[in-house]
Coordinates of C-alpha atoms in Angstrom, one line a residue:
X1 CA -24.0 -26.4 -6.2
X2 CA -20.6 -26.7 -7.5
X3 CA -18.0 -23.7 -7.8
X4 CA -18.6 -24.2 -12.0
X5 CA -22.4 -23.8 -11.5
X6 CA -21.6 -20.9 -9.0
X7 CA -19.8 -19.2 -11.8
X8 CA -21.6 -19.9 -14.6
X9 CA -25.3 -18.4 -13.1
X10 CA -23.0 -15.1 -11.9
X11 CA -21.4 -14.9 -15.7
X12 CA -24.9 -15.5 -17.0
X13 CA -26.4 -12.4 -15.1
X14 CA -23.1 -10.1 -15.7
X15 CA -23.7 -10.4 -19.5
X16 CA -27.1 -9.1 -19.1
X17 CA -28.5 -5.9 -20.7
X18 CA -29.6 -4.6 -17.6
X19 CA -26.0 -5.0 -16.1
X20 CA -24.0 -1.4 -15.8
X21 CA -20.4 -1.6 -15.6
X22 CA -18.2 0.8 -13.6
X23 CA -19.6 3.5 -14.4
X24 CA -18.7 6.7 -13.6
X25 CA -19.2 8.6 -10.3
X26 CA -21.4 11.2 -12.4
X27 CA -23.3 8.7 -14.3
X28 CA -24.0 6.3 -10.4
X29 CA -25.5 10.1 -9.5
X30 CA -27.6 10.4 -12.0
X31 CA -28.9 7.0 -11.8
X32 CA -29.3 7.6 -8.3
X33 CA -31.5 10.3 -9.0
X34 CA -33.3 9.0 -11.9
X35 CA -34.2 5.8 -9.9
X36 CA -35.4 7.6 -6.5
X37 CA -33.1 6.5 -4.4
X38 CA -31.9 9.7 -3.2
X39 CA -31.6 12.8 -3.2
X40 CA -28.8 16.2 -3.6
X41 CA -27.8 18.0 -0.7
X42 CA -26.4 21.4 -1.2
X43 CA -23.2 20.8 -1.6
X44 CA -24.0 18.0 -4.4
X45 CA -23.6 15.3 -2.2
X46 CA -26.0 12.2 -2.6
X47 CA -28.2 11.0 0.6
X48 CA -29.9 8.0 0.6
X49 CA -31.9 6.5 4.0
X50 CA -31.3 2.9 4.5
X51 CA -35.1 2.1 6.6
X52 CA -34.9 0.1 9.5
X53 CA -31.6 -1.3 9.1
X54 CA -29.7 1.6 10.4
X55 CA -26.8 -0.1 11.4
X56 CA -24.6 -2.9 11.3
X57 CA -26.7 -6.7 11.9
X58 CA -24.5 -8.9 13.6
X59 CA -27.1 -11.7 14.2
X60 CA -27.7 -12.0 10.4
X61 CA -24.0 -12.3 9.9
X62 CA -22.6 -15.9 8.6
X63 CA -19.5 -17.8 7.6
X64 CA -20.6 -20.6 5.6
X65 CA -18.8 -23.7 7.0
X66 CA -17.1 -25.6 4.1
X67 CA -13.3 -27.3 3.9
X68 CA -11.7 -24.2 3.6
X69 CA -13.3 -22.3 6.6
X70 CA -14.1 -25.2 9.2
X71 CA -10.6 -25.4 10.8
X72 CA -9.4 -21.9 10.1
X73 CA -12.6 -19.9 11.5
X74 CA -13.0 -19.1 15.6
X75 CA -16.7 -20.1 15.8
X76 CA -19.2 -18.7 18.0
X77 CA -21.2 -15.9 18.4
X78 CA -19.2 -13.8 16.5
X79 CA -18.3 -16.0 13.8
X80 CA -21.7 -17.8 13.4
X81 CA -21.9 -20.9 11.4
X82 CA -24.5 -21.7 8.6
X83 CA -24.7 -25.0 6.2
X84 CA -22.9 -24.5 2.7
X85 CA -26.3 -25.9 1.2
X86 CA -27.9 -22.7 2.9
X87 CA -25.7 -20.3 1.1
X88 CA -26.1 -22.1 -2.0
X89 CA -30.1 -22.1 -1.8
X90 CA -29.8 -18.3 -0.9
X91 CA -27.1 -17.6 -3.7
X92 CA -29.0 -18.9 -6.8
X93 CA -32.0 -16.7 -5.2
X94 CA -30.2 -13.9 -5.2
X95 CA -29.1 -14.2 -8.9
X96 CA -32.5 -14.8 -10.2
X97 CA -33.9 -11.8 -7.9
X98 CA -31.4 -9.7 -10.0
X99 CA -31.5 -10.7 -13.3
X100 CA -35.1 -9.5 -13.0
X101 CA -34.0 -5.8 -12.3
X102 CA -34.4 -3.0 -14.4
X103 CA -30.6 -2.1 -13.1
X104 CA -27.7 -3.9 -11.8
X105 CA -24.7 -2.1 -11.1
X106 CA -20.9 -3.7 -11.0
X107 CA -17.9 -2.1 -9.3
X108 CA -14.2 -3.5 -9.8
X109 CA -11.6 -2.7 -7.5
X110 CA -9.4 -3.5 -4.8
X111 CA -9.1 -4.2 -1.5
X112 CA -5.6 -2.7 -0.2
X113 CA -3.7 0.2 -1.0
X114 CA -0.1 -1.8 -1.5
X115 CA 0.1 -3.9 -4.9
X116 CA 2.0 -6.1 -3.6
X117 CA -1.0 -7.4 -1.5
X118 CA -4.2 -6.0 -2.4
X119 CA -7.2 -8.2 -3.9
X120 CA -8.9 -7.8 -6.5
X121 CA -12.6 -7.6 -5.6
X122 CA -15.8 -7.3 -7.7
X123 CA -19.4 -5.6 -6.1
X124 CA -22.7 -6.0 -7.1
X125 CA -25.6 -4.0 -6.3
X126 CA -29.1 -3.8 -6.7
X127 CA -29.1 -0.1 -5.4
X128 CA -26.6 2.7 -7.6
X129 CA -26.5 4.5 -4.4
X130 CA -25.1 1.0 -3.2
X131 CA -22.7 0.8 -6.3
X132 CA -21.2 4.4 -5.8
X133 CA -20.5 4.0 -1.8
X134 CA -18.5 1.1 -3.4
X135 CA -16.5 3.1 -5.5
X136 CA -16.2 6.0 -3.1
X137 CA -14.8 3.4 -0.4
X138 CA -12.3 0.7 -2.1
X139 CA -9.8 1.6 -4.3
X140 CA -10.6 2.4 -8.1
X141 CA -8.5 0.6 -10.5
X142 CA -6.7 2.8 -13.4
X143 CA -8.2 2.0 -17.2
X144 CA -5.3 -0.4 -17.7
X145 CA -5.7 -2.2 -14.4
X146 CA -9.5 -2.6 -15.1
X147 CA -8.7 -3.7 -18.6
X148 CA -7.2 -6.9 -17.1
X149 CA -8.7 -6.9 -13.5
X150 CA -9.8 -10.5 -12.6
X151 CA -11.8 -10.0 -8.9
X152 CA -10.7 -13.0 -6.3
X153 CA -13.7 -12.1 -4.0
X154 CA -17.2 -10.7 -5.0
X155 CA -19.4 -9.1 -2.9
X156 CA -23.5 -9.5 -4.3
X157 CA -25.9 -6.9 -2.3
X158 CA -29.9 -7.5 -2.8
X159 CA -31.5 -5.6 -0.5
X160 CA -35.0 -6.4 -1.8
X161 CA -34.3 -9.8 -1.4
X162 CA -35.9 -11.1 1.7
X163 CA -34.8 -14.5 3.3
X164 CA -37.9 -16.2 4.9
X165 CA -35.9 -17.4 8.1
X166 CA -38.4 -20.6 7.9
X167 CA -37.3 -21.3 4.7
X168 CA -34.0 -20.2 4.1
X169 CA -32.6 -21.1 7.5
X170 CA -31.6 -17.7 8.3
X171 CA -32.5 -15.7 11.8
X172 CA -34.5 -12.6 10.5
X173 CA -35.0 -11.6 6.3
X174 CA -31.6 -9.9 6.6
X175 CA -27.9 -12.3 5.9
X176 CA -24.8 -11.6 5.3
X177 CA -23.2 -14.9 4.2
X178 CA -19.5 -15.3 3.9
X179 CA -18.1 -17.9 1.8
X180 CA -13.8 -18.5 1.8
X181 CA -14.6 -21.5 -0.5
X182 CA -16.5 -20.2 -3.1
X183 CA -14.9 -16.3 -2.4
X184 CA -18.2 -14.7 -2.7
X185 CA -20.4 -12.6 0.4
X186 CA -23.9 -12.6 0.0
X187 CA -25.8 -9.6 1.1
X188 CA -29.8 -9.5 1.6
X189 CA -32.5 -7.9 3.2
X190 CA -30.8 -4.5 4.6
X191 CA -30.0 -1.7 2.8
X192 CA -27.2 -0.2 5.2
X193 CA -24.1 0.0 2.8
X194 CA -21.8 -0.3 5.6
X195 CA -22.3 -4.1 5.8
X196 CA -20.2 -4.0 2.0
X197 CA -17.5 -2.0 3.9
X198 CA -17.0 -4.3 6.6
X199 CA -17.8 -7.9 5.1
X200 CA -14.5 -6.9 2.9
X201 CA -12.9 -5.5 6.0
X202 CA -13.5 -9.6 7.6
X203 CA -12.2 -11.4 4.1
X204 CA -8.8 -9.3 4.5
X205 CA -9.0 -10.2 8.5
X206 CA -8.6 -13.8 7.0
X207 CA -6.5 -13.8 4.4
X208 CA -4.0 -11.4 5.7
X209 CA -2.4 -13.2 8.5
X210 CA -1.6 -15.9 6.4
X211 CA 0.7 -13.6 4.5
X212 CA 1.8 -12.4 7.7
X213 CA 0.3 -9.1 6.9
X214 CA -1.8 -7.8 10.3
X215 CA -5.1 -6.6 9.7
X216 CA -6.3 -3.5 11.9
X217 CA -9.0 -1.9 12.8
X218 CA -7.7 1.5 13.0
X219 CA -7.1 4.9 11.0
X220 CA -3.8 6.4 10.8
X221 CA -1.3 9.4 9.8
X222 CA 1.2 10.7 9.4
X223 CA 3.3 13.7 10.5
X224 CA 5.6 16.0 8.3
X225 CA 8.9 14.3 9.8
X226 CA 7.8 10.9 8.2
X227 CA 6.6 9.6 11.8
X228 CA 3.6 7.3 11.6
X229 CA 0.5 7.0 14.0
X230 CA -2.3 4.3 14.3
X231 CA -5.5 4.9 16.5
X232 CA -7.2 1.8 17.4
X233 CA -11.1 1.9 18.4
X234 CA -14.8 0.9 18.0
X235 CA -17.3 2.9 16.0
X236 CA -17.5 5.8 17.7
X237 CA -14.6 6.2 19.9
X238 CA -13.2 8.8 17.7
X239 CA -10.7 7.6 15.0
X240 CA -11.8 9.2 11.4
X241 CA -11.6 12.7 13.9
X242 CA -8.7 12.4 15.7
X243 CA -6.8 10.9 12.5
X244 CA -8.0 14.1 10.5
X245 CA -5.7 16.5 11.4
X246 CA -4.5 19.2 9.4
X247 CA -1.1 19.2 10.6
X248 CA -1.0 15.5 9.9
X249 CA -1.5 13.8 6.4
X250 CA -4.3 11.3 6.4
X251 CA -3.3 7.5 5.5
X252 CA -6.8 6.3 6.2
X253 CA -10.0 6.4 8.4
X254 CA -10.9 2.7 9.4
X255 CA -9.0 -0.3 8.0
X256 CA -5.0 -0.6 7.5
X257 CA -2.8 -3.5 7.2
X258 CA 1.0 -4.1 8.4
X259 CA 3.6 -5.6 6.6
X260 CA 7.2 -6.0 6.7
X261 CA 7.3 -2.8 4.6
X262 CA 5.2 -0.6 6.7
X263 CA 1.6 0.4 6.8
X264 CA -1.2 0.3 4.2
X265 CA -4.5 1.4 3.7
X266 CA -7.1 -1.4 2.7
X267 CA -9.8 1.2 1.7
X268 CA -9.7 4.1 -0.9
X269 CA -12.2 6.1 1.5
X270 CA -13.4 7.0 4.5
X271 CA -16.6 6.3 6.3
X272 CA -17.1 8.7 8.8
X273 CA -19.8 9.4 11.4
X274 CA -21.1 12.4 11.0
X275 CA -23.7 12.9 14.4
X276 CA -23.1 17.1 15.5
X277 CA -20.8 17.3 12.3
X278 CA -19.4 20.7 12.6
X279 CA -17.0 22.5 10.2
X280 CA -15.4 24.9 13.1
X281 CA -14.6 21.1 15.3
X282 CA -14.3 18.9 12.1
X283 CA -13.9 21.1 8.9
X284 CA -11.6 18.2 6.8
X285 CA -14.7 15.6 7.3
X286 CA -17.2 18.8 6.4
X287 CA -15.6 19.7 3.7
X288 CA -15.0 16.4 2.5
X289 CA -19.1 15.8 2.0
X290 CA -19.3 17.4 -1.8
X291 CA -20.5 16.0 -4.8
X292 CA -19.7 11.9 -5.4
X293 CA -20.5 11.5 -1.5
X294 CA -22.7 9.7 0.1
X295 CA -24.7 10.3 3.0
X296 CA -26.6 8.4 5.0
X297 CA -29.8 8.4 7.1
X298 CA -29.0 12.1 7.7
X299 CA -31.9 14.5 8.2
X300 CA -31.9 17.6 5.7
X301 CA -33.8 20.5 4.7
X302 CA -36.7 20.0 2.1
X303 CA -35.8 23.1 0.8
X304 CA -32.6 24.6 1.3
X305 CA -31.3 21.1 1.4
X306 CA -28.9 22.0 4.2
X307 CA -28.4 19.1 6.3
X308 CA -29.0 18.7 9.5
X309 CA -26.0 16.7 11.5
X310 CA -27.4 17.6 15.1
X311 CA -30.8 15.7 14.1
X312 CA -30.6 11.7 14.8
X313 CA -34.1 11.7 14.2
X314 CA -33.6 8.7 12.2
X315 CA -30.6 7.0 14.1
X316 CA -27.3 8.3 15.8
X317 CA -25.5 6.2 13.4
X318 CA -25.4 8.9 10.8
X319 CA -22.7 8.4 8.1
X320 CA -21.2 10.0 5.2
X321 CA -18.9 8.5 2.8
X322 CA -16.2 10.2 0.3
X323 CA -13.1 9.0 -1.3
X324 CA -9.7 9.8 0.4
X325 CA -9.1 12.6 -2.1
X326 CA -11.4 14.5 -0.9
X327 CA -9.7 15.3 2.2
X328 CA -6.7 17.8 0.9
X329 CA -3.9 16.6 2.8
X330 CA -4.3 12.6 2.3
X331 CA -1.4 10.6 1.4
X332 CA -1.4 9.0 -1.8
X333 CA -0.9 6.4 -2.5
X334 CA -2.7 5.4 1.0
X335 CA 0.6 3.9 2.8
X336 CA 3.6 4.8 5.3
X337 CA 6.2 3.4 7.3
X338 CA 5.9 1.0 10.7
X339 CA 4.0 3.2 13.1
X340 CA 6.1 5.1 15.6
X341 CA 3.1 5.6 18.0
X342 CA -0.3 3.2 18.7
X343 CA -3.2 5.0 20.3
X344 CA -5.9 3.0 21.6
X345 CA -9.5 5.1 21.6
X346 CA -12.0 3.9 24.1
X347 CA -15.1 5.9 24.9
X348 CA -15.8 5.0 28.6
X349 CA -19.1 5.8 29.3
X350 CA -18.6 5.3 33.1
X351 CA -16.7 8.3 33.6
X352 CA -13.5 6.4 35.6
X353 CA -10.9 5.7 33.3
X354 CA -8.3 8.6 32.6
X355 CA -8.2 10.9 29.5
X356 CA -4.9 9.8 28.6
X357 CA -2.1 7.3 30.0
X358 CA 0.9 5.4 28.5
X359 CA 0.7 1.7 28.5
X360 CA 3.8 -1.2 29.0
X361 CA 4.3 -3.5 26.4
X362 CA 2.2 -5.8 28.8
X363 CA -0.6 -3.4 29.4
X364 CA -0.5 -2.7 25.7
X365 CA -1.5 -6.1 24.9
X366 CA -3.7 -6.5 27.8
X367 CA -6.3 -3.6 26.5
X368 CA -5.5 -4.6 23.1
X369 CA -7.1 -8.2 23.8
X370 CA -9.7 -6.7 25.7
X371 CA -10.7 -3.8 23.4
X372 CA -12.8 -2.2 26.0
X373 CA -15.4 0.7 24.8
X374 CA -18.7 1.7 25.7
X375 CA -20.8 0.7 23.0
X376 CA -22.4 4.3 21.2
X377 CA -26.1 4.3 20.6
X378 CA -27.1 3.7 16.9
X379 CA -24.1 2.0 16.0
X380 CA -25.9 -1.5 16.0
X381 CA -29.1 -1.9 15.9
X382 CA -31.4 -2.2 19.3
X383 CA -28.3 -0.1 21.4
X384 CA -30.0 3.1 22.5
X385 CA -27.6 3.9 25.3
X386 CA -24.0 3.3 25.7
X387 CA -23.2 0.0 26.7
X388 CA -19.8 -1.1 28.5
X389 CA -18.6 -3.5 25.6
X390 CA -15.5 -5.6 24.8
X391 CA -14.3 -6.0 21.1
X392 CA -11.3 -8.4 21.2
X393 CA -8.5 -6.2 18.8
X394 CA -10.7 -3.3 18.8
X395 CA -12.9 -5.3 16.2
X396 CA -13.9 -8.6 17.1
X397 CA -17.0 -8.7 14.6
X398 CA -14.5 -8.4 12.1
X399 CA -12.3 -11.3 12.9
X400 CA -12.3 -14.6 11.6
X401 CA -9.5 -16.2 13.4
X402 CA -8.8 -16.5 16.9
X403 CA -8.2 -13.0 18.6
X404 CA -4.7 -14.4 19.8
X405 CA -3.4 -14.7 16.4
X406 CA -3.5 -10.9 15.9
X407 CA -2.3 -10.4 19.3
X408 CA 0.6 -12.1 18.7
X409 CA 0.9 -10.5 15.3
X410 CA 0.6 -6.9 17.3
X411 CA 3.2 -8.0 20.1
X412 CA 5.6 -9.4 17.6
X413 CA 5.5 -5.7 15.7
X414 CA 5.4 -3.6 19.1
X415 CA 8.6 -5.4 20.2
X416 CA 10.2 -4.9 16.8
X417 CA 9.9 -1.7 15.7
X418 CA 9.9 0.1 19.4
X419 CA 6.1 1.4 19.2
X420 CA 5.2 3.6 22.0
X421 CA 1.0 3.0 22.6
X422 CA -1.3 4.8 24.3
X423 CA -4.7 4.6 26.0
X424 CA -6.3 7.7 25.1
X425 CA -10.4 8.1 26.9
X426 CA -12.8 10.1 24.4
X427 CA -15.7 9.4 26.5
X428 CA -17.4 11.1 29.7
X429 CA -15.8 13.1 32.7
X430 CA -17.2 14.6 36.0
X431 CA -18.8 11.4 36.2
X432 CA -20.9 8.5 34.3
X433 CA -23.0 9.2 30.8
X434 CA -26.1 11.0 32.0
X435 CA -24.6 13.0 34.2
X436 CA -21.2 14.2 33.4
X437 CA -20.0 15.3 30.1
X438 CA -18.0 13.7 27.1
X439 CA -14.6 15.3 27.4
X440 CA -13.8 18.3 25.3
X441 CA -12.7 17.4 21.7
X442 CA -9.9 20.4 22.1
X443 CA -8.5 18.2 25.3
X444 CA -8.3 15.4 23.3
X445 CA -6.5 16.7 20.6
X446 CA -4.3 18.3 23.1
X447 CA -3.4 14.6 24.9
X448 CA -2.8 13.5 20.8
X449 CA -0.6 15.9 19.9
X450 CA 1.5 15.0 22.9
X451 CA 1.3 11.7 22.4
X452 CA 2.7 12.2 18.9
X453 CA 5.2 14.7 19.7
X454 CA 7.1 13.0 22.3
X455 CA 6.2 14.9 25.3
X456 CA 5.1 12.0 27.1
X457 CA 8.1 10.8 27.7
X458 CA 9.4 13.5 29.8
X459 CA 6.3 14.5 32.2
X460 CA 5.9 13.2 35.8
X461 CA 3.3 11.1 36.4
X462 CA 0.8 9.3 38.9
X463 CA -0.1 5.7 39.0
X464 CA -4.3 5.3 39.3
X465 CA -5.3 3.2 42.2
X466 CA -7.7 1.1 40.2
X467 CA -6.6 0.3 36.5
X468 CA -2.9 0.6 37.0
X469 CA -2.3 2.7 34.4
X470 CA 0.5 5.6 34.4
X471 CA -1.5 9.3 34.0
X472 CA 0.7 12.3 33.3
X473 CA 0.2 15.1 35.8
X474 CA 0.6 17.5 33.5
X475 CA -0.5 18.0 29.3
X476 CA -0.6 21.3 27.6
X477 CA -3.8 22.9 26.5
X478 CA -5.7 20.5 29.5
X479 CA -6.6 21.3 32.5
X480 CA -4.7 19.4 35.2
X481 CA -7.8 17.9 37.1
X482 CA -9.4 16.9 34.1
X483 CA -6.2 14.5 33.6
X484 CA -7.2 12.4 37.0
X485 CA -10.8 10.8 36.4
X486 CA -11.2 11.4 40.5
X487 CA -10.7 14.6 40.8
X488 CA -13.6 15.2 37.9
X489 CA -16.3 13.7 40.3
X490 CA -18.5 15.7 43.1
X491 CA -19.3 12.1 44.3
X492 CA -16.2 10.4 45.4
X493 CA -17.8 7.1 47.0
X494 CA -19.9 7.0 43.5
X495 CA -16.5 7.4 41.4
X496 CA -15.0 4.3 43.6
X497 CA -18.4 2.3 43.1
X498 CA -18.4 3.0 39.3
X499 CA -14.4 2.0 39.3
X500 CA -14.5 -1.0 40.9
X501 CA -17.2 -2.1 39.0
X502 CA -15.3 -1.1 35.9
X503 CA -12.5 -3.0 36.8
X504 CA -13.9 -6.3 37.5
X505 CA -16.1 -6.0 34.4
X506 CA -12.1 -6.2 33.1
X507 CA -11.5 -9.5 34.8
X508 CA -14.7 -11.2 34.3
X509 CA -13.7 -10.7 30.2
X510 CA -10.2 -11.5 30.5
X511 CA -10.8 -14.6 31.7
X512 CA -11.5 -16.4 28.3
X513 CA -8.1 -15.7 27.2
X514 CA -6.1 -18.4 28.7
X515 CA -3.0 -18.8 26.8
X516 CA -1.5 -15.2 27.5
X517 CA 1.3 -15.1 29.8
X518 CA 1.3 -14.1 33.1
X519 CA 2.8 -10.9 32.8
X520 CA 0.3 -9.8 30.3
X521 CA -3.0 -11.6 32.3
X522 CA -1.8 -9.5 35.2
X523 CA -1.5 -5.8 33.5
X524 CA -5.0 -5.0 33.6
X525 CA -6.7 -3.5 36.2
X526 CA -5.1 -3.6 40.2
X527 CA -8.4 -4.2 41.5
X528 CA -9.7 -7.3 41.3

C-alpha cells in the first residue's frame, strides 16, 4: 500500500456522514452519554471503564520497520519490530471497521505547547469518551488555527477492532503500531485511552532530538521568582502530585520538551493517577475532576455518584484526565525558562534508598541512565506488586532512539545551564513494601520545597555506605531519622541484605551501557 492509497482510504472515511468533527467538549459529553459509554459523576465529570486492558500493553506495542525508522530506531524489546506489510493489512482493516460505525469522532490539535515546534496532530476514535480524553489532553487549536490546521501525524483508535494474532501477525488482539513513514499510529483491541497519550508522547521522543529539542518524561513548575523545576519519574513515583503545588504554578504533569529557549509542555492536560485521591492531600488534582473530565476505571456510587478513589476494585491504575485549565494556578501558555532544579522521583519499594540526596553531575547521569523505580501495581498490565524496575531516562517505553542520545542531550543542558538535581525517594521506609510504610506525603513535600528553595546547599551531610549518595542530616518539617534509610529499620542485618541486593541489581543493569565514561559508570552504587 502506497502513502497515496494510505491517504486516499483515510480522506474517503473522513468525508463520511457518520464522521463528527471537533466537536465541542459539551456535545463529546453528550454523545458519551447518548451512546453508553459512560456515565456522570457528581461533580459532572465523565467515567468510562476501559475492561481488561487496564493499563498500558507493552507487548502489543510496534514500530513498523520501513526506510525511515530501520536505522534511526533502538530495536528490541522495547522498540519491537513488525513488517510494513503488517501495518498496512491492519490499517485498511481498521478503516473499513470504521466507516461501518454509527460514529466516528475527529480531534485536531497539537502536540507541544511552543509554536515554534509543536506538531500538528489529528485523532480518531471509535469511542467519544476516547475523542474527548483527546481534547482534554493535547492542546486545542484556536478557530483560526483549525481553519488551516494540516495534522503531520494521525493517531486512528478502534478498540472494537480485534487483530487475530494468527492472521494479522500481531502477539494478542490488542497493537499499537507506529509508523514514521507513513506518520500514522494504529490503535486496536484495548480501550485504555492512555495508549493515545503515550504513542504521541514516543513520536515527539523521535522527532525531537533531531531538532535538538530533548524530550522528557517529567512534569514541571514553576516558582513565583521565575525559577523552574522538572521531576523526572515512572507512573507512580509521584510527579503530577509533587508538581501540583499551590505555591508553585503548574507547567505540566507528564511530558515537556527543552530547547534552546527554555522548557515546554507537549500536552494541554494532565493525566493523573488518582488511587486514595484526597482533596485535604491533593485538593488541585480533586478539584480539577469537574465537568469535561474524564475518569477512568474508577469505582463510584450508583447513587450518589460519589466516587470512590480508595476502591481499586477494578485496577490500581485509576486515572482521571482534565485539561491544564482546570488547575487554577497553571501557566499558560504551558512553558518556562531552562530548569534551575531536576528532581528524579523513584518509588523504592525495598525500603533502602534515602528520602532525599543531591546528586554530582556524574551521579546525575548515572541514575538518569538507569531510571531506577519500583514498578506500582496496576500500572501495566499482569504487575500486582511492586517490582524493582529500570526505565532508561525515566521512560524507556517511550523512547525510540538509543537511551544515550538523550543522555547526552541531558548532560549537555545540566553542564550548561548549572542545573542542581536531585534524587528524591517517594516509596517505603522502616523497611521493604509489606512491611514498612510509604513515606509521608507531608515529608516529601518538605525534602521538595528544600530542594527548590536552596536549602540544600548549606546543610551538613552524610555519605550512605551503600549507594554513595550525599543525605542531608537535617530538612525542615522531617524527622531526622527518617532522612537515613538505616536508622528506619528494626532489622539492621535485613536492611544490609535488602541494600546490597539493591545495589548490585544497579550493576547488573548498568552494564549494557558501555559507551559512558568512567566517571559516570563509577557513580552509582559503592557496593558492588
Amino acid at each position: 500500500m502506497n502513502s497515496v492509497l494510505k491517504a486516499s482510504l483515510l480522506e474517503e472515511l473522513l468525508s463520511q456522514k457518520n464522521v463528527n468533527h471537533n466537536l465541542s467538549i459539551a456535545r463529546l459529553v453528550e454523545k458519551v452519554l447518548a451512546k453508553n459509554e459512560g456515565v456522570l459523576t457528581d461533580t459532572g465529570a465523565v467515567l468510562a471503564t476501559t475492561g481488561k486492558y487496564t493499563g498500558r500493553s507493552p507487548q502489543d506495542k510496534f514500530i513498523v520497520m520501513d526506510s525511515v525508522s530501520e536505522g534511526k530506531v533502538d530495536w528490541g524489546n522495547v522498540n519491537q519490530s513488525i513488517d510494513e506489510e503488517v501495518f498496512e493489512r491492519l490499517y485498511t482493516k481498521v478503516i473499513t471497521h470504521l466507516k461501518k460505525k454509527d460514529d466516528v469522532f475527529v480531534f485536531n490539535g497539537f502536540a507541544g505547547a511552543d509554536h515554534t515546534y509543536r506538531l500538528p496532530i489529528q485523532v480518531i476514535n471509535e469511542f467519544a469518551w476516547h475523542n474527548l480524553f483527546a481534547k482534554q489532553l493535547f492542546i486545542r487549536p484556536t478557530e483560526e488555527e483549525l481553519v488551516s490546521h494540516e495534522p503531520e501525524f494521525t493517531v486512528i483508535s478502534a478498540p472494537t477492532f480485534k487483530a487475530d494474532p494468527t492472521i494479522d501477525g500481531t502477539n494478542s488482539e490488542a497493537f499499537i503500531l507506529i509508523s514514521f513513514k507513513h506518520n500514522v499510529i494504529l490503535i486496536g483491541g484495548t480501550e485504555y485511552a492512555g495508549e493515545i497519550k503515550k504513542s504521541i508522547f514516543s513520536i515527539m521522543n523521535f522527532l525531537l532530538p533531531e531538532r535538538n529539542i530533548l524530550p522528557m518524561h517529567c512534569s514541571a513548575n514553576v516558582g513565583k521568582e521565575g525559577d523552574v523545576a522538572l521531576f523526572f519519574g515512572l507512573s507512580g513515583t509521584g510527579k503530577t502530585t509533587l508538581s501540583a503545588d499551590p505555591y508553585r504554578q503548574l507547567v505540566g504533569d507528564d511530558e515537556h520538551a527543552w530547547s534552546s529557549s527554555g522548557i515546554f509542555n507537549i500536552e494541554g492536560g494532565c493525566y493523573a493517577k488518582c488511587i486514595n485521591l484526597s482533596e485535604d492531600k491533593e485538593p488541585q488534582i480533586f478539584q480539577a475532576i469537574k465537568f469535561g473530565s474524564v475518569l477512568e476505571n474508577v469505582v463510584m456510587n450508583e447513587e450518589t455518584r460519589i466516587p470512590n478513589y480508595d476502591n481499586t476494585t477494578l485496577t490500581e491504575n485509576t486515572r482521571a484526565a482534565y485539561p491544564l485549565d482546570h488547575i487554577d494556578n497553571s501557566v499558560s501558555p504551558s512553558i518556562a525558562g531552562h530548569p534551575n532544579t531536576i528532581i528524579f522521583l523513584t518509588a523504592d519499594a525495598s525500603g533502602t534508598l534515602p528520602p532525599i540526596s543531591k546528586l554530582s553531575k556524574e551521579q546525575a547521569m548515572y541514575h538518569f541512565l538507569s531510571g531506577y523505580t519500583s514498578k506500582l501495581a496496576g500500572t501495566e498490565r499482569g504487575v500486582t506488586e511492586p517490582e524493582a524496575t529500570f526505565s532508561a531516562c525515566f521512560g524507556a517505553p517511550f523512547l525510540p532512539l538509543s537511551p544515550a542520545t538523550y543522555a547526552k542531550m541531558l548532560g549537555e543542558k545540566i553542564d550548561q545551564y548549572n542545573t542542581n538535581v536531585f534524587l528524591i525517594n517517594t516509596g517505603w521506609t522502616g523497611g521493604s513494601y509489606g512491611i514498612g510504610s510509604r513515606i509521608k506525603l507531608s515529608y516529601t513535600r518538605a525534602m521538595v520545597h528544600a530542594a527548590l528553595e536552596g536549602e540544600m546547599n548549606h546543610v551538613e551531610t552524610t555519605t550512605d555506605d551503600v549507594f554513595g549518595l550525599l543525605i542531608p542530616t537535617h530538612v525542615a518539617g522531617v524527622p531526622d531519622e527518617v532522612l537515613i534509610p538505616k536508622n528506619t529499620w528494626i532489622d539492621q542485618l535485613a536492611y544490609e541484605k535488602q541494600a546490597k541486593e539493591l545495589a548490585l541489581k544497579f550493576h547488573e543493569n548498568f552494564k549494557k551501557f558501555t559507551n559512558v565514561s568512567t566517571e559516570i559508570a563509577q557513580a552509582g552504587p559503592a557496593y558492588h
